[in-house]
Short mmCIF file of C-alpha atoms and ligand atoms in Angstrom, two decimals:
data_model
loop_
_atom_site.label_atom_id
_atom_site.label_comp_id
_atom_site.label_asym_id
_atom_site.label_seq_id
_atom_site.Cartn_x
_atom_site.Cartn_y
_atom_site.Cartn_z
CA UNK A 1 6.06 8.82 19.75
CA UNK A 2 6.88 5.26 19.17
CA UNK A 3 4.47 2.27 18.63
CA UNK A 4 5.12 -1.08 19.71
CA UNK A 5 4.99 -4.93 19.47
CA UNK A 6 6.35 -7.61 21.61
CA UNK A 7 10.08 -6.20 21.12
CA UNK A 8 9.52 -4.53 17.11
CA UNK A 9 9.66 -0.59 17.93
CA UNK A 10 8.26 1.31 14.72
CA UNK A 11 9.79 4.46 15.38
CA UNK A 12 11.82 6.11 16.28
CA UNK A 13 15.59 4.40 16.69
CA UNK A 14 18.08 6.86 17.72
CA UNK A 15 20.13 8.68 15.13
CA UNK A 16 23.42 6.91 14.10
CA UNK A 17 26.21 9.50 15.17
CA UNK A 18 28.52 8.79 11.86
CA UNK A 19 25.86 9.36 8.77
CA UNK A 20 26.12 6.57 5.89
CA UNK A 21 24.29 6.97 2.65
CA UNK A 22 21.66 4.59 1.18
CA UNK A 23 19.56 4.38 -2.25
CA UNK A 24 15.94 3.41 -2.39
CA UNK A 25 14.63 2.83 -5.52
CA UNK A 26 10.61 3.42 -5.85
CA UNK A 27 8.68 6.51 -4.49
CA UNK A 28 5.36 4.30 -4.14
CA UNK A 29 3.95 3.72 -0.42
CA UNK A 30 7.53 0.84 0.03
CA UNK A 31 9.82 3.28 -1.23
CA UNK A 32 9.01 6.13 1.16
CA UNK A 33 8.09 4.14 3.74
CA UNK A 34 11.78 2.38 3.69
CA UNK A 35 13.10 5.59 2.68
CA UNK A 36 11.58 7.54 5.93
CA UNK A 37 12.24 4.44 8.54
CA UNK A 38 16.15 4.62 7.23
CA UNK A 39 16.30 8.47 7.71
CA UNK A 40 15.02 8.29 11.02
CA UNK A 41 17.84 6.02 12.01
CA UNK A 42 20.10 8.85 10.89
CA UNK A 43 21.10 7.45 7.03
CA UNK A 44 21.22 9.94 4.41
CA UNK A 45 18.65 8.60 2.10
CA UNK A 46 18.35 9.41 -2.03
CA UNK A 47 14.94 7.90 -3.06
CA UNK A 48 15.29 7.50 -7.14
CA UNK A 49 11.72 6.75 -8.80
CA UNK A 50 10.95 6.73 -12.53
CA UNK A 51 7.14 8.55 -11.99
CA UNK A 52 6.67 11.41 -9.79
CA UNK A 53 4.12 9.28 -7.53
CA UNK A 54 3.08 12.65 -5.39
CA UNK A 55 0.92 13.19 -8.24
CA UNK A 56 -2.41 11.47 -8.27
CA UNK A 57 -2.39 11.09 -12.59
CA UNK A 58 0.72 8.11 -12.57
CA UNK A 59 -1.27 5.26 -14.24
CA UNK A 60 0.44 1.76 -13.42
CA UNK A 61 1.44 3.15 -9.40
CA UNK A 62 -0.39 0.58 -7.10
CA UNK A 63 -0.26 2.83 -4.52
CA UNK A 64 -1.75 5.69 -6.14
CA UNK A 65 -4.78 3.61 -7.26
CA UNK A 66 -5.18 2.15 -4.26
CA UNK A 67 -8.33 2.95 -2.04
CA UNK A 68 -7.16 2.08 0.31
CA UNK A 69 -7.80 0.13 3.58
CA UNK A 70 -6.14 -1.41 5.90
CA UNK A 71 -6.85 -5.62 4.84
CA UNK A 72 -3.91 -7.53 3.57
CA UNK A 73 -5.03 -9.32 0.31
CA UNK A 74 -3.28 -11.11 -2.66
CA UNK A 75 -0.15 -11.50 -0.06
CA UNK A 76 1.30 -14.60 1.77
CA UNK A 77 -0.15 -16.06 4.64
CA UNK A 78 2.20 -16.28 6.86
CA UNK A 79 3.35 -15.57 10.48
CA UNK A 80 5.72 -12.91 9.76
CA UNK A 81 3.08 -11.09 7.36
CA UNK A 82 0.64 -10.81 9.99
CA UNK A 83 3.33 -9.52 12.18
CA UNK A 84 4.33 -6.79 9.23
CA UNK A 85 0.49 -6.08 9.48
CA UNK A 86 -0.20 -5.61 13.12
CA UNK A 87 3.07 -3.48 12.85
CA UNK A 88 1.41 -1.18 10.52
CA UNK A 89 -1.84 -1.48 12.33
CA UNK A 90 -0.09 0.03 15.37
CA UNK A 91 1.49 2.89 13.29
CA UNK A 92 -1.29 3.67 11.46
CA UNK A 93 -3.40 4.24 14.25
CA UNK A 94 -0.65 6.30 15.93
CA UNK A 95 -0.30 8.69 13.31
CA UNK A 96 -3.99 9.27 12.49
CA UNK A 97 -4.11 10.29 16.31
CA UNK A 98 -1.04 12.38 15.97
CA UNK A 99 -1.16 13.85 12.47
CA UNK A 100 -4.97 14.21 11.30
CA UNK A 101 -3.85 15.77 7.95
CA UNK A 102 -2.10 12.09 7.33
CA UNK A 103 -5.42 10.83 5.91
CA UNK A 104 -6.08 8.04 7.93
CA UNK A 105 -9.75 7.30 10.05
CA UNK A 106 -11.21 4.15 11.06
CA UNK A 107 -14.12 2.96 9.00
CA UNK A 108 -16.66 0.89 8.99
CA UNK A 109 -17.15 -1.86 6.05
CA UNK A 110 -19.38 -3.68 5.23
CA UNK A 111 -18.42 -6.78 3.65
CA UNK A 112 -21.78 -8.41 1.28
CA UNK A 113 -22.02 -11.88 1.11
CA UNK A 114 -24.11 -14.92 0.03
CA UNK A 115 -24.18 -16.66 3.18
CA UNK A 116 -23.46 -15.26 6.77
CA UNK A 117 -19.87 -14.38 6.69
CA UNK A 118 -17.33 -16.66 8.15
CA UNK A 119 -13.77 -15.03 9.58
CA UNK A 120 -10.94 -16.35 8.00
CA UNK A 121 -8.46 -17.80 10.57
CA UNK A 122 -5.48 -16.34 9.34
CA UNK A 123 -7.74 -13.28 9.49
CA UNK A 124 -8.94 -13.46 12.88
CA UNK A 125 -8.24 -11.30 15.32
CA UNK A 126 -6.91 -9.19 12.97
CA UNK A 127 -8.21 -5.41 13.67
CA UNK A 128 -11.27 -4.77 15.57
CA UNK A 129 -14.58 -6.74 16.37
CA UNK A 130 -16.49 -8.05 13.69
CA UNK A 131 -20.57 -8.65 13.77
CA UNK A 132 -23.08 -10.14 11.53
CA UNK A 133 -24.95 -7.02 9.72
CA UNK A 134 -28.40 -5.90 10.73
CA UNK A 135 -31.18 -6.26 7.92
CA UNK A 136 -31.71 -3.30 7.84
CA UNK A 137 -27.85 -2.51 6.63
CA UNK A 138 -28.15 -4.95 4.14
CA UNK A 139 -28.70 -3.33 -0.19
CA UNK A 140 -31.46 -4.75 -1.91
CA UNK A 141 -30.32 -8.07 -2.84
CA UNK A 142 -27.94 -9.33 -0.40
CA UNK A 143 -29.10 -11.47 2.86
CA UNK A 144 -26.00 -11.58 4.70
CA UNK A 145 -23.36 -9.14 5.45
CA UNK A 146 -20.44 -8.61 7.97
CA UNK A 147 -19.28 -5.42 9.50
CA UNK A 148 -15.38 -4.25 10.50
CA UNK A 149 -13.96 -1.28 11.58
CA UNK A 150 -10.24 -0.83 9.78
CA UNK A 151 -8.48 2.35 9.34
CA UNK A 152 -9.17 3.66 5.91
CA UNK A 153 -5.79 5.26 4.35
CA UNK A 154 -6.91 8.04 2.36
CA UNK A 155 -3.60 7.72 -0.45
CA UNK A 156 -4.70 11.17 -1.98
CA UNK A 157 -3.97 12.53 1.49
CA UNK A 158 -1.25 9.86 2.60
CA UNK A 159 1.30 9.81 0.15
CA UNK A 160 1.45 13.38 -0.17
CA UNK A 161 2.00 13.57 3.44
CA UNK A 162 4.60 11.01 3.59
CA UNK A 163 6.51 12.65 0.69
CA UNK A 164 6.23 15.95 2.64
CA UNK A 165 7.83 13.93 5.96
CA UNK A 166 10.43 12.63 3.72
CA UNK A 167 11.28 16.37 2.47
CA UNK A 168 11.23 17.16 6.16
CA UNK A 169 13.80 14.30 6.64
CA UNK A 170 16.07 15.69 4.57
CA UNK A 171 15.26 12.27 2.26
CA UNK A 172 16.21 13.60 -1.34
CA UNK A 173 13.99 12.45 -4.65
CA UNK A 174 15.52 12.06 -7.77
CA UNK A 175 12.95 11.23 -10.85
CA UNK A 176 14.84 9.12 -13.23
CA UNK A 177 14.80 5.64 -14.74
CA UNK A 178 17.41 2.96 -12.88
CA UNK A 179 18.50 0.13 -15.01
CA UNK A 180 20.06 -2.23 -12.73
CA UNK A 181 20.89 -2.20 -8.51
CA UNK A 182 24.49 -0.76 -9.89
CA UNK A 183 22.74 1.80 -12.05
CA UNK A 184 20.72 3.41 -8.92
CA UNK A 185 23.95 4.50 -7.44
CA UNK A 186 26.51 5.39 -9.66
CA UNK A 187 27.47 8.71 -8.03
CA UNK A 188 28.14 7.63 -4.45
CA UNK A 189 30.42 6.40 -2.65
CA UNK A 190 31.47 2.42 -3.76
CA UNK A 191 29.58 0.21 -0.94
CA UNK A 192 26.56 2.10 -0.64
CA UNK A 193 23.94 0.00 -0.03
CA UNK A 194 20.15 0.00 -2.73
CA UNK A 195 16.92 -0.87 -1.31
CA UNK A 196 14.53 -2.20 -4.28
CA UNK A 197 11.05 -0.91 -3.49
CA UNK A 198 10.28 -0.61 -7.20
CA UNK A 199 7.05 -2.78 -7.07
CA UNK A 200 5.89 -4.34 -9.82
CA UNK A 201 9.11 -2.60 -11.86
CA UNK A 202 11.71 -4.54 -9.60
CA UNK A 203 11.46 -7.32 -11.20
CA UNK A 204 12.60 -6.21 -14.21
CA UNK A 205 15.24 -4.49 -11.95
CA UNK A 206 16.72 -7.36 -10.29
CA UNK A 207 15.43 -10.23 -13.56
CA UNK A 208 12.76 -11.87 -10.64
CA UNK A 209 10.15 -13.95 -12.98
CA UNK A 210 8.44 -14.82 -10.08
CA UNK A 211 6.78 -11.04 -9.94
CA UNK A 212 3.41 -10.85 -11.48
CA UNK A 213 1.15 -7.88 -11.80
CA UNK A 214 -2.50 -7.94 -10.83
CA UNK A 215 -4.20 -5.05 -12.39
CA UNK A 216 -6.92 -2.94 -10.76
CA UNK A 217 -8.81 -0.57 -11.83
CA UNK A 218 -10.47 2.28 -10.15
CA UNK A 219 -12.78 5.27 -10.45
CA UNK A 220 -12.97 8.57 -8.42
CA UNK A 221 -16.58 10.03 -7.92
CA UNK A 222 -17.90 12.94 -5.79
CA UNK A 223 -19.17 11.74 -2.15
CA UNK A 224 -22.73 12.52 -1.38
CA UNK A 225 -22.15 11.68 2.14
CA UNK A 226 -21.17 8.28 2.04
CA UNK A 227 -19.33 7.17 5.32
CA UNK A 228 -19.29 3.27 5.20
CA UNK A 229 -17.13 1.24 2.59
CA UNK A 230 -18.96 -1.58 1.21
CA UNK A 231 -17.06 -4.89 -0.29
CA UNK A 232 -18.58 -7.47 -2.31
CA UNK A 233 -15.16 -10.10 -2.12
CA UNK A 234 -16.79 -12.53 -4.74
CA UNK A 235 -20.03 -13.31 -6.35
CA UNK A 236 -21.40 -14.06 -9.60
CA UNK A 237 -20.67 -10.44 -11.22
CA UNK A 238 -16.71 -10.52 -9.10
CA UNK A 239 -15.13 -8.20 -6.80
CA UNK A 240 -16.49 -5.17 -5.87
CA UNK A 241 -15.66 -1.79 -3.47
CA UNK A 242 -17.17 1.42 -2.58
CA UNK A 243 -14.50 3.43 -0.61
CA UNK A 244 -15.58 6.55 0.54
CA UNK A 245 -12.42 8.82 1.32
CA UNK A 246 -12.11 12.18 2.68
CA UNK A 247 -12.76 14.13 -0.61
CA UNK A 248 -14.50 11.14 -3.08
CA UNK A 249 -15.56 7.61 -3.25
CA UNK A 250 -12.77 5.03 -4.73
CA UNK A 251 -14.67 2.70 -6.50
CA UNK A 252 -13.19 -0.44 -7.98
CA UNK A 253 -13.41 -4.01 -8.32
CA UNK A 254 -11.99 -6.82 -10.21
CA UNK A 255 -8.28 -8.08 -9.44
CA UNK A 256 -7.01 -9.59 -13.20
CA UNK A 257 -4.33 -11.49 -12.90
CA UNK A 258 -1.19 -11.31 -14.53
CA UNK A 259 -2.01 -8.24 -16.69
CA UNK A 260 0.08 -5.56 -16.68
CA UNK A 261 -2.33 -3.37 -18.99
CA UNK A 262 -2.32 0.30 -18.16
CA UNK A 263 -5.00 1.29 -20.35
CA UNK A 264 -8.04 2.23 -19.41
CA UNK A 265 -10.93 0.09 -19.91
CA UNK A 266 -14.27 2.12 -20.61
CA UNK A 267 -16.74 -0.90 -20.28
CA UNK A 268 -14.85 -1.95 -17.09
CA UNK A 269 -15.82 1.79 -15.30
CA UNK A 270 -19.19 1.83 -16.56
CA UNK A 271 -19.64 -1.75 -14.75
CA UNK A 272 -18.48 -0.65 -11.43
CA UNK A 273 -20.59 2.43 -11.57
CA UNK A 274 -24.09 0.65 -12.39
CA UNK A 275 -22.94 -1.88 -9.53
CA UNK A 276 -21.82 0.53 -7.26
CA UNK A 277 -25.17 2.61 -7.93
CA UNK A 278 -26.91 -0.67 -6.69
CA UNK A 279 -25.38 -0.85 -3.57
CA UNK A 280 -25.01 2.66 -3.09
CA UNK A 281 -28.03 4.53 -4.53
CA UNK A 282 -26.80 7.74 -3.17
CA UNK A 283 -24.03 7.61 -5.91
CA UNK A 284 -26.56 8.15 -8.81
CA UNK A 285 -26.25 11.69 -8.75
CA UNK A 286 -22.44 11.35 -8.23
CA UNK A 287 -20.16 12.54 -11.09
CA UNK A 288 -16.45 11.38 -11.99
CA UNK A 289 -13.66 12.59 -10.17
CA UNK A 290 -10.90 10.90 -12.11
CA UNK A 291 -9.41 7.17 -12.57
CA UNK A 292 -6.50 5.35 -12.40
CA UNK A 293 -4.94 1.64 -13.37
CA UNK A 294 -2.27 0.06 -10.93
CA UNK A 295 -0.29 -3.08 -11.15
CA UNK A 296 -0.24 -4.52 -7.56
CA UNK A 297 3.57 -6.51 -7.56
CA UNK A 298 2.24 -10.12 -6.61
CA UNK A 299 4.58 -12.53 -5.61
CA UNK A 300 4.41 -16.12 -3.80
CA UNK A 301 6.60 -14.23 -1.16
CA UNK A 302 6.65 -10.58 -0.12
CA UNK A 303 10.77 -10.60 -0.59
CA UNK A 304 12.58 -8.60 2.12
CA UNK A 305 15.99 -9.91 2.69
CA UNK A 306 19.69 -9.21 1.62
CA UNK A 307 21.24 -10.37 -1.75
CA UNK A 308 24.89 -9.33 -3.22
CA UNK A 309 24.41 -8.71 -7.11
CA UNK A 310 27.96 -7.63 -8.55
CA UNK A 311 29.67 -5.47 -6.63
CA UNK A 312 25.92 -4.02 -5.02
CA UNK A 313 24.76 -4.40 -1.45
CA UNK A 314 21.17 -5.10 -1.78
CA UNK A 315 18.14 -4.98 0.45
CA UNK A 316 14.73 -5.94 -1.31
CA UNK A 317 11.11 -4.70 -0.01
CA UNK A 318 8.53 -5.45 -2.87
CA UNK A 319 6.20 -8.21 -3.77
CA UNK A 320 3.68 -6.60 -1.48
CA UNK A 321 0.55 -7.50 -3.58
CA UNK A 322 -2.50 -6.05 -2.26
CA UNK A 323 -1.37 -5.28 0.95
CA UNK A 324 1.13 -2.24 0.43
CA UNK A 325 -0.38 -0.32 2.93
CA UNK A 326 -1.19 -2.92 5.26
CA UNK A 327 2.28 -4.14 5.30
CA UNK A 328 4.58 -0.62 4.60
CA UNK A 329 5.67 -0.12 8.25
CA UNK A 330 6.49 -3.38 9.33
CA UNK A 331 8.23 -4.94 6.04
CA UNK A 332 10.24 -0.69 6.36
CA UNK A 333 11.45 -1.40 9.59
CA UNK A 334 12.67 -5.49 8.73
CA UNK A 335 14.28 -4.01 5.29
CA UNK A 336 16.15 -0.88 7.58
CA UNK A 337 17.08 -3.26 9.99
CA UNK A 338 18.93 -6.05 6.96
CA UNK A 339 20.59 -2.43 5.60
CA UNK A 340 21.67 -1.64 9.52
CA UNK A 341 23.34 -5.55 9.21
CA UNK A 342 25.37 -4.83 6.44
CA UNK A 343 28.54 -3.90 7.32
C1 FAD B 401 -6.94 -1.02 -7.15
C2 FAD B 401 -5.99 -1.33 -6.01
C3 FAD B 401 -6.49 -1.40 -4.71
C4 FAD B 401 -5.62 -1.69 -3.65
N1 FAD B 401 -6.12 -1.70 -2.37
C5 FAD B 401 -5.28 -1.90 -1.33
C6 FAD B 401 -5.78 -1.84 0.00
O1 FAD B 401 -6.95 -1.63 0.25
N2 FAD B 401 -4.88 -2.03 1.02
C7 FAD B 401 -3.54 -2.28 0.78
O2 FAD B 401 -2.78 -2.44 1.74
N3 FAD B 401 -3.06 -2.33 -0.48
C8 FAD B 401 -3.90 -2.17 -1.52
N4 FAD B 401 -3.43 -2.24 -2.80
C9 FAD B 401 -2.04 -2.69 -3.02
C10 FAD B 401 -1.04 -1.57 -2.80
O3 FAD B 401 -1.45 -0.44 -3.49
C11 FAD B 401 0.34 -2.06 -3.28
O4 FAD B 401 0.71 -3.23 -2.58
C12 FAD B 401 1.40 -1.00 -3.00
O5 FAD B 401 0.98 0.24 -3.52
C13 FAD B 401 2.74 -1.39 -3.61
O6 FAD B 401 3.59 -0.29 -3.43
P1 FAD B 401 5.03 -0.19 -4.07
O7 FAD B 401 5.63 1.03 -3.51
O8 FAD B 401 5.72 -1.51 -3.88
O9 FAD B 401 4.77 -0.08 -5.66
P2 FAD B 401 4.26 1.17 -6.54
O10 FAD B 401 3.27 1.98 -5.83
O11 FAD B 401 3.84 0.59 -7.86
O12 FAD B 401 5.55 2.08 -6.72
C14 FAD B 401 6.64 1.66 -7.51
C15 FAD B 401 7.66 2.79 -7.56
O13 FAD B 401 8.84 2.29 -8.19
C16 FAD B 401 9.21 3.17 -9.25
N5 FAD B 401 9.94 2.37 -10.24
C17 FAD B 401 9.57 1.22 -10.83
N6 FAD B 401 10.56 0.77 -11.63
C18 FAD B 401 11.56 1.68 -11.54
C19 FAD B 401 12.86 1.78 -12.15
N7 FAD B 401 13.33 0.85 -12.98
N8 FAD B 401 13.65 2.86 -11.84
C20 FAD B 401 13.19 3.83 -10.99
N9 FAD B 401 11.97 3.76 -10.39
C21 FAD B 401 11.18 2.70 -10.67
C22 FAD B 401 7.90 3.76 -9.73
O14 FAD B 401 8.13 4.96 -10.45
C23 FAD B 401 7.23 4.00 -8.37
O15 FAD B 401 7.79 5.17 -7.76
C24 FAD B 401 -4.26 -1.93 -3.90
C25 FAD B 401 -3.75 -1.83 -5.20
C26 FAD B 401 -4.61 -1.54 -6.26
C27 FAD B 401 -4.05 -1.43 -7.64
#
């Protein structure tokens, strides 16, 4: 049951024998993936979250419009965030053997470039094998290609099923607004400890200016038997994807900076659909699903570590950018192990 690297087990730790309590604030993919990591380690864990992010209508969630694959982007590049990833990597792949209703399969993409497609060292090695794409995978249009295989984390599927695991956990979920670390746990006992894993709303929590928002916007149509996701990264007309997903395609695109917009933008769907179409003629026949805007919480750092504001124990986890799910079970089992330190 447990997945490892070098010495970083996943899970499980064995259950503390005395049972302390601990706040997470933020029921995105962070919040229940700190929230579940914690209550496996035997902590009696009260997730608070302003939106009800089960549901699949929460506009400004990242991780309920995300696709969404397993490819850290718009995150640090750093040692320790490959490590988070390969951590996740291993878990992921665990539980798609173990738990099949999870959501998670591995994929091929196809990533559509200008010129033949060069690895990115910080990427390389990262995942499985990747080859140059046949001609005869190629759309109309495009001379080059590459193609991956990365699990695909199906978050219509996934983040139901990790709420359910939390419920099984005994993890309570309390929909409300928190104001301040001090705020998320007024009813417990003084010294409990609050894990931020509000994404892009923790910086408001904890006054970071360093948070940004990178909106994304995506679009939900029926599959007519797509199985390969298809990326465009940049290009003259910008970002593109094609996700196919157990039960739709995810289509999106364009990652705008600093906008924390939830509205929907009409002109912006219609855009990705004609694209999409191009790539994907099979989609011409497809009809809309549904759509959703998320604000992936960008930061020059992914911030885990410990801080003391007023008379509050904290632990942050956010600042995941676009790389929530690559990231969630490694940067969950460094932020469980800075609340295990706090004494
Ligand atoms: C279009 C798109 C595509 C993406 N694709 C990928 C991908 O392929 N792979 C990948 O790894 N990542 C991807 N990402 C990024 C990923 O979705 C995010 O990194 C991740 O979802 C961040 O999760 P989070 O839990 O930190 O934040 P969120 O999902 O935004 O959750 C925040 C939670 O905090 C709560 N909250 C906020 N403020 C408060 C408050 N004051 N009080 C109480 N609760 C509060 C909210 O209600 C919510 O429960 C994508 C994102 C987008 C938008």
């Amino acid at each position: 049951m447990c997945a490892s690297l070098g010495s970083i087990l996943v899970l499980p730790v064995p259950r503390r024998s005395s049972v302390r309590s601990v706040v997470v604030v933020g029921a995105g993919v962070i919040g229940l993936s700190c929230a579940l990591v914690l209550s496996e380690r035997g902590w009696s864990v009260t997730v608070i979250s302003r939106d009800d992010v089960g549901s699949a209508s929460v506009d400004g969630s990242a991780s309920v419009a995300a696709a969404s694959l397993w490819a850290p982007t718009l995150v640090e590049r750093s040692e320790r965030v490959r490590q988070w990833a390969y951590v996740t990597l291993a878990e992921l792949r665990r539980i798609a053997a173990a738990e099949p209703e999870a959501g998670i399969r591995e994929q091929a993409a196809l990533t559509l470039g200008e010129a033949a497609w060069t690895p990115d060292p910080w990427m390389r090695g990262f995942g499985g094998p990747v080859r140059d794409a046949r001609a005869d995978e190629l759309p109309v249009g495009y001379g080059a290609g590459a193609v991956s295989v990365v699990p695909l984390i199906d978050t219509a599927r996934y983040l139901p099923w990790l709420h359910a695991r939390c419920r099984r956990s005994e993890v309570e979920v309390v929909h409300r607004d928190a104001r301040s670390p001090a705020d998320a746990a007024p009813d417990l006992m003084h010294g409990t400890p609050v894990v931020i894993a509000a994404g892009f709303g923790s910086g408001a929590l904890v006054d970071d200016p360093s948070l940004t928002s990178v909106r994304g916007q995506i679009v939900r149509m029926t599959n007519p038997g797509l199985t390969r996701t298809v990326m465009v990264r940049d290009g003259a007309l910008g970002p593109l994807f094609v996700v196919p997903r157990f039960d739709d395609v995810v289509i999106g695109g364009p990652s705008q900076a600093e906008s924390s917009d939830i509205g929907f933008d009409e002109g912006l769907e219609r855009d990705l659909v004609t694209r999409a179409r191009a790539i994907a003629p099979a989609l011409d026949d497809a009809t809309v699903l549904g759509r959703a805007v998320g604000l992936r919480p960008v930061r020059p750092t992914v911030r885990v570590e410990r801080e003391r504001i007023g008379e509050t124990d904290v632990v942050h986890c956010y600042g995941h950018g676009g790389a929530g799910y690559a990231l969630s079970w490694g940067t969950a089992v460094a932020a469980a192990d800075l609340v295990e330190q706090i004494g």
